[in-house]
Short mmCIF file of N, CA and C in Angstrom, two decimals:
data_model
loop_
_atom_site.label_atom_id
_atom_site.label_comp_id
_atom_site.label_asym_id
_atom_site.label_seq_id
_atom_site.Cartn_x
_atom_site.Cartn_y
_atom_site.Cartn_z
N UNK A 221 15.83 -19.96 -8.81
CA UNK A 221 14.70 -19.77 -9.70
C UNK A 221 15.23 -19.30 -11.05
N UNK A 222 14.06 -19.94 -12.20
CA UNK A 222 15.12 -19.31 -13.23
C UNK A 222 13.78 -18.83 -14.32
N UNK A 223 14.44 -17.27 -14.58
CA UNK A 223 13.27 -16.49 -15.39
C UNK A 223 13.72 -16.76 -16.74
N UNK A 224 12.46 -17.23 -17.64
CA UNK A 224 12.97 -17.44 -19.01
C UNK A 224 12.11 -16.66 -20.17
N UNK A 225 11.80 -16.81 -21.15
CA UNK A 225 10.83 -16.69 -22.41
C UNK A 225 11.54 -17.13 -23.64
N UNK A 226 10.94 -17.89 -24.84
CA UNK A 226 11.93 -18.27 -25.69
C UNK A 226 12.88 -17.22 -26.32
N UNK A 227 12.97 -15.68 -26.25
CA UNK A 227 14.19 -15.69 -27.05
C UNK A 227 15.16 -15.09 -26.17
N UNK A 228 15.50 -15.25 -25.10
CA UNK A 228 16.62 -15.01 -24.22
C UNK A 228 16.77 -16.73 -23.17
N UNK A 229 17.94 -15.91 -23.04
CA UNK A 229 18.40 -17.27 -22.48
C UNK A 229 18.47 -17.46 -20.98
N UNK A 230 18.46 -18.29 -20.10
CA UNK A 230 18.20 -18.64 -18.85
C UNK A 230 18.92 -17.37 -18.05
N UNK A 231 18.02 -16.71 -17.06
CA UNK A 231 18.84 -16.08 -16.08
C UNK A 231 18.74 -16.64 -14.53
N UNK A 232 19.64 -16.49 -14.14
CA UNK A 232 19.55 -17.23 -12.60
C UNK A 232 19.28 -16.05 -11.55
N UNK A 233 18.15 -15.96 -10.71
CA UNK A 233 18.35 -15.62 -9.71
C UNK A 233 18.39 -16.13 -8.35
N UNK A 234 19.73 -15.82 -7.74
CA UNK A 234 20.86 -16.12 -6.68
C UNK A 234 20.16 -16.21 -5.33
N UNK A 235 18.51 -16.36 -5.49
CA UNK A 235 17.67 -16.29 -4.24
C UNK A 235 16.93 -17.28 -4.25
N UNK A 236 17.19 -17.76 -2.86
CA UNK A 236 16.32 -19.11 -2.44
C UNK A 236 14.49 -18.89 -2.95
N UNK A 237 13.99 -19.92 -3.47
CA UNK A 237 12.41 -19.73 -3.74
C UNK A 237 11.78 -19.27 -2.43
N UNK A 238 12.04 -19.78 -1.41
CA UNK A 238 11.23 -19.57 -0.07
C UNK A 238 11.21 -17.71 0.19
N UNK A 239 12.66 -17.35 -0.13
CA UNK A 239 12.64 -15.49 -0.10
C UNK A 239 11.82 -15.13 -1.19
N UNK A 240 11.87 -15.42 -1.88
CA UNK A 240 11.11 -14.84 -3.48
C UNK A 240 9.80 -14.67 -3.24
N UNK A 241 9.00 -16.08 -2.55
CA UNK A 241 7.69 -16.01 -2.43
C UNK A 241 7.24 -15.48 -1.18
N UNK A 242 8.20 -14.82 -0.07
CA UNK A 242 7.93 -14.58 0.88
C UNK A 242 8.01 -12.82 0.40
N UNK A 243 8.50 -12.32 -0.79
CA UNK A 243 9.07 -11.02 -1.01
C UNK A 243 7.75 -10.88 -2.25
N UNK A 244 7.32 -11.90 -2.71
CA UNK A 244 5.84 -11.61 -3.51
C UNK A 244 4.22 -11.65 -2.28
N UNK A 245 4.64 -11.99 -1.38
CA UNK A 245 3.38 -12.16 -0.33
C UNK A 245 3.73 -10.98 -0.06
N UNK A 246 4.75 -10.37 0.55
CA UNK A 246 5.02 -8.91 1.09
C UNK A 246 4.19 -7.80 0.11
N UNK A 247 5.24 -8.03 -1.08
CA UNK A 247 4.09 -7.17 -1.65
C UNK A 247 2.88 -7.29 -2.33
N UNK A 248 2.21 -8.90 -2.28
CA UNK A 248 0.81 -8.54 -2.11
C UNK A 248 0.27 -8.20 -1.06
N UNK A 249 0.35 -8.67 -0.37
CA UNK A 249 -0.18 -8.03 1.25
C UNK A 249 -0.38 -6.55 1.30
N UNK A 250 1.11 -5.84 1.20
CA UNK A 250 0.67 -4.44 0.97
C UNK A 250 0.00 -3.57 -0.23
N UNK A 251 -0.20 -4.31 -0.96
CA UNK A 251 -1.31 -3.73 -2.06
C UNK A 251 -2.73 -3.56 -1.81
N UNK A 252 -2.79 -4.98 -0.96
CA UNK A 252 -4.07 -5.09 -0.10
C UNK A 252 -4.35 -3.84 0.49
N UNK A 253 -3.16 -3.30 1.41
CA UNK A 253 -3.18 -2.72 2.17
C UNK A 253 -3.98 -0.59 1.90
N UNK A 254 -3.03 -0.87 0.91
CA UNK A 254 -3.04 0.45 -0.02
C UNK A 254 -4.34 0.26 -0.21
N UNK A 255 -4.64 -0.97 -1.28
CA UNK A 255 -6.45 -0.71 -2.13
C UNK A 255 -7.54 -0.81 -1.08
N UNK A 256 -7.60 -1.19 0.54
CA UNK A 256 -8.11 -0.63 1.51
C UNK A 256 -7.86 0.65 2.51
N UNK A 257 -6.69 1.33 1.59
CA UNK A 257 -6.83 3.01 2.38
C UNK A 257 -7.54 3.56 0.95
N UNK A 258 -7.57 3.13 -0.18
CA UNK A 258 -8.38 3.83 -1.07
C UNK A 258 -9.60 3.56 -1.11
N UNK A 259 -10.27 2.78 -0.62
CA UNK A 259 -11.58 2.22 -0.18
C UNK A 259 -11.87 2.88 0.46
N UNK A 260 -11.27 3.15 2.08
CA UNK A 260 -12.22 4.37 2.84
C UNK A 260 -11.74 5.45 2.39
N UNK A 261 -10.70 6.44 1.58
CA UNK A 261 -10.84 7.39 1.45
C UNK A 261 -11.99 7.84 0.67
N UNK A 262 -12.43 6.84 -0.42
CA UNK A 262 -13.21 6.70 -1.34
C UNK A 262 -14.52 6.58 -0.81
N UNK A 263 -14.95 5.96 0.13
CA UNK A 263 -16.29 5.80 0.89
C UNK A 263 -16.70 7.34 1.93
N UNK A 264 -15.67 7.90 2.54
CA UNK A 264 -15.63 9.05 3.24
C UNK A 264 -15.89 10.33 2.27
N UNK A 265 -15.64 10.36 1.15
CA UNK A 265 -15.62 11.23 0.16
C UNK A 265 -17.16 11.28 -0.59
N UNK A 266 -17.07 10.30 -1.01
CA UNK A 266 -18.69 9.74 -1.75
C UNK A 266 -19.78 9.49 -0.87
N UNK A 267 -19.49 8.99 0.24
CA UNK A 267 -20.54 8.51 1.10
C UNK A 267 -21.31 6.94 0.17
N UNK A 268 -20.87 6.37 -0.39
CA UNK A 268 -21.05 5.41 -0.75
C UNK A 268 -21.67 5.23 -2.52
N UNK A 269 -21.98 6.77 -3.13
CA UNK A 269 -22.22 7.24 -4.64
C UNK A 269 -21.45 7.71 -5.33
N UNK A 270 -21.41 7.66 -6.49
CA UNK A 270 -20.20 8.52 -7.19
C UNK A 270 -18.63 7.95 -6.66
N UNK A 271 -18.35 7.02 -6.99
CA UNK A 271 -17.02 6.75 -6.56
C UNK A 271 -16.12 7.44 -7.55
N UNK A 272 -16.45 7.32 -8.33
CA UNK A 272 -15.73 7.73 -9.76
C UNK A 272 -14.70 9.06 -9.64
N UNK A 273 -15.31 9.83 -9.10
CA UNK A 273 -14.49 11.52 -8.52
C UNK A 273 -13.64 11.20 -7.22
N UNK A 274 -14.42 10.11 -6.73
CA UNK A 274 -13.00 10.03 -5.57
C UNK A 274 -12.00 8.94 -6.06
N UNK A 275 -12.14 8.25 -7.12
CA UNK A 275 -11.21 7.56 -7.22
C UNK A 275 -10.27 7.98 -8.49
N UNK A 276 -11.06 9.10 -9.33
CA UNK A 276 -9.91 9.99 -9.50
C UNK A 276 -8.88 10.71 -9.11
N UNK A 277 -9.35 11.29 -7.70
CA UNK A 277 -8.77 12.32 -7.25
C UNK A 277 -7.60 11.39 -6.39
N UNK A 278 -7.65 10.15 -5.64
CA UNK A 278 -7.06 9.22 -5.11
C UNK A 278 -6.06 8.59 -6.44
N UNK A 279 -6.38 8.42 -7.46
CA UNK A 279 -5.44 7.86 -8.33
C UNK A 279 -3.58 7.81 -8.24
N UNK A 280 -3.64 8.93 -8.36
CA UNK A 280 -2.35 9.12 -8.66
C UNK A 280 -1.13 9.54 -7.10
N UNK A 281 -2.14 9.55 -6.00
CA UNK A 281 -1.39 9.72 -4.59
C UNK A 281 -0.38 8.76 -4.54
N UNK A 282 0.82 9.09 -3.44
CA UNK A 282 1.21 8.25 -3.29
C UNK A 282 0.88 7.22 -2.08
N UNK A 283 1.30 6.70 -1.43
CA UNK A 283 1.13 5.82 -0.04
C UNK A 283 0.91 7.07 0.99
N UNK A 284 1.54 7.65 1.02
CA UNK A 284 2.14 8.85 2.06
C UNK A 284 0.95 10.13 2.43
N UNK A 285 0.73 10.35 0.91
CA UNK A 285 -0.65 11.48 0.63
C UNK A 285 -1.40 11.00 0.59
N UNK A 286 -1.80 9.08 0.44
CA UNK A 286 -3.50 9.08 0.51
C UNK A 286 -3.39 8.81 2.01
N UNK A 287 -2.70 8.31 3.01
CA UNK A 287 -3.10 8.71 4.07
C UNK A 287 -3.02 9.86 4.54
N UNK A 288 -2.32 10.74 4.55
CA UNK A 288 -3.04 12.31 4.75
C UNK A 288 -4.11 12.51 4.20
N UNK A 289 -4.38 12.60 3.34
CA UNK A 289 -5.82 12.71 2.67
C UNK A 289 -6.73 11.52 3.90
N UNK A 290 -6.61 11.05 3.38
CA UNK A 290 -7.81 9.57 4.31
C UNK A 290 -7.88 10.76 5.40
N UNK A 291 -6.94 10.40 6.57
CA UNK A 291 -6.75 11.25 7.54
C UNK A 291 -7.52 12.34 7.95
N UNK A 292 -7.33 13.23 7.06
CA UNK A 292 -8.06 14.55 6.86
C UNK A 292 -9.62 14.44 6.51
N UNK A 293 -9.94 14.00 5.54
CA UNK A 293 -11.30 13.39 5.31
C UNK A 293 -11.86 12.99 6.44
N UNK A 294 -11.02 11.98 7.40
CA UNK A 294 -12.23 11.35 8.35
C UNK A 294 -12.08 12.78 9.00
N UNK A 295 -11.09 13.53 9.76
CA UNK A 295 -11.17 14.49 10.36
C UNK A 295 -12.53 15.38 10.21
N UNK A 296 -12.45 15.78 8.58
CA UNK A 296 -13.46 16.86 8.52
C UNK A 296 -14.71 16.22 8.66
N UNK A 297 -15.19 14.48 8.43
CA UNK A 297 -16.35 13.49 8.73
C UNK A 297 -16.79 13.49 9.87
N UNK A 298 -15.69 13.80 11.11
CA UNK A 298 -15.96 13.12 12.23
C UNK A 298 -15.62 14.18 13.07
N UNK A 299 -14.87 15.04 12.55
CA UNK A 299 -14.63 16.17 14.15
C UNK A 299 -13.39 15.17 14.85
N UNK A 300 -12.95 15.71 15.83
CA UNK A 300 -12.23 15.46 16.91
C UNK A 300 -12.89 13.70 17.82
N UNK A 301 -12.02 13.66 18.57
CA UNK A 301 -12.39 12.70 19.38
C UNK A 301 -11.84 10.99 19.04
N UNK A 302 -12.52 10.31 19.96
CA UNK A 302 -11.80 9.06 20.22
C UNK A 302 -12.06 8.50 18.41
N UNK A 303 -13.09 8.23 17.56
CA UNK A 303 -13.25 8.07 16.12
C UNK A 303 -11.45 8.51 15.26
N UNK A 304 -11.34 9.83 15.65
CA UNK A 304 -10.75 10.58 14.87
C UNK A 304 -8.79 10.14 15.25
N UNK A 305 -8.71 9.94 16.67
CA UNK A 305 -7.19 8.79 17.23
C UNK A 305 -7.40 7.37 16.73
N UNK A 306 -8.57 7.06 16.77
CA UNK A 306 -8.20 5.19 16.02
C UNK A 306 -8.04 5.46 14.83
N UNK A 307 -8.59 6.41 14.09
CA UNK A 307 -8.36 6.55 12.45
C UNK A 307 -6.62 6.80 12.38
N UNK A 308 -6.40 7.72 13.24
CA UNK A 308 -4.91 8.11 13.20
C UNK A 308 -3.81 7.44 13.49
N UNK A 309 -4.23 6.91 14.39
CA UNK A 309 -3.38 4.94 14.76
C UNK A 309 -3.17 4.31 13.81
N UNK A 310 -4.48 4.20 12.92
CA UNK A 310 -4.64 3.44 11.90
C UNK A 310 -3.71 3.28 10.81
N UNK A 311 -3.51 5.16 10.71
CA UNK A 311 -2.69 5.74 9.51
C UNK A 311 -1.37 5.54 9.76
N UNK A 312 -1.24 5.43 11.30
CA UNK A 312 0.40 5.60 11.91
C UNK A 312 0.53 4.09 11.13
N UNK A 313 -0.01 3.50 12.21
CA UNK A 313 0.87 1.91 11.53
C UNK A 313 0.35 1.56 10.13
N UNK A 314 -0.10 1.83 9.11
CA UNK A 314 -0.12 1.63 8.12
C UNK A 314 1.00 2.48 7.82
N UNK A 315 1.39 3.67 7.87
CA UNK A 315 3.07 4.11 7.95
C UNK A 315 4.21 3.30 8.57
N UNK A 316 4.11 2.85 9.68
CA UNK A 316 4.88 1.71 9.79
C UNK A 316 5.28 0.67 9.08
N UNK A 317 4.14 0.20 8.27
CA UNK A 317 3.61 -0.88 7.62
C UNK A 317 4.59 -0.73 6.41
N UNK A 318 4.46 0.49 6.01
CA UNK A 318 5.28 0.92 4.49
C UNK A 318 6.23 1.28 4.72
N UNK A 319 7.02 1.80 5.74
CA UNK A 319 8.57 1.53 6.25
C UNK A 319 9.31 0.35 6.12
N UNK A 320 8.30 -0.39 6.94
CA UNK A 320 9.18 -1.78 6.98
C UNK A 320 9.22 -2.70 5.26
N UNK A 321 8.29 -2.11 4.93
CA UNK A 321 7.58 -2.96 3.67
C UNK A 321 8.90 -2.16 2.39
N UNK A 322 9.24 -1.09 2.34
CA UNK A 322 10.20 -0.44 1.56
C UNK A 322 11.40 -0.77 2.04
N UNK A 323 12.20 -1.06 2.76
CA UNK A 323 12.97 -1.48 3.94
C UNK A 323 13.27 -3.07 3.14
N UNK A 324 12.54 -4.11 3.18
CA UNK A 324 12.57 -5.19 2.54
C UNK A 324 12.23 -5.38 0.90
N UNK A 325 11.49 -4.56 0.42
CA UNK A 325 11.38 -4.37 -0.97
C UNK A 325 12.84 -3.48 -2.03
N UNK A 326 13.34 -3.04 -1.03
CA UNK A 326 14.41 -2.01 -1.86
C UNK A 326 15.46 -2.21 -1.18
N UNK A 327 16.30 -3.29 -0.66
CA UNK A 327 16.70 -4.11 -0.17
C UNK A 327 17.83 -4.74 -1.44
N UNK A 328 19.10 -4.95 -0.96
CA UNK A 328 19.95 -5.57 -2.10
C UNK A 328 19.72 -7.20 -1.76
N UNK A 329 19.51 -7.66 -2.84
CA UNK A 329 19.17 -9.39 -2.68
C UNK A 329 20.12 -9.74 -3.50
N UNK A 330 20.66 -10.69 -2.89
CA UNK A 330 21.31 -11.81 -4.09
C UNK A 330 23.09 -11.53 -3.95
N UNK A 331 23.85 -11.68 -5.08
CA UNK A 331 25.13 -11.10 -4.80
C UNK A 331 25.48 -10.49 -5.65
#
């Protein structure tokens, strides 16, 4: 693939197109992923008004703290119980999700 604009000159990168677009699906996929843990943290917070204060306060988290946060939120929403382990499942493998996803994103490509 070759990145250009007119005032520099051709650079080559040393990676098959098929990795490139498989390493831009990765990380759209997980953006997806992210802007639906800020969705329910954001819906759990507001109850469906005022998004505006929860999507301040969500702004600047990272991956790591808005699921603690999420987490905690449904906790204090829901109390204990079977609700409160699928939420936490949820959070686990969406931690999984961003392991593997950093793992292949920060990754040496090329030579």
């Amino acid at each position: 693939m070759t990145i250009r604009d007119e005032s520099t000159p051709a650079f080559q990168i040393p990676i098959p197109e098929k990795i490139l677009a498989l390493l831009g699906e990765t990380t759209i996929t997980f953006s997806i992923l992210e802007n639906s843990v800020h969705m329910l943290a954001w819906f759990v917070m507001s109850e469906g008004s005022n998004l505006g204060k929860a999507r301040i306060i969500t702004a600047e988290l990272s991956f790591r703290n808005l699921r603690a946060l999420t987490r905690s939120l449904i906790k204090e929403k829901l109390g204990e119980g079977d609700k409160l382990e699928a939420a936490a499942a949820l959070m686990a493998r969406a931690q999984r999700l961003e392991e593997t996803r950093n793992q292949i994103q920060h990754s040496m490509w090329g030579g």
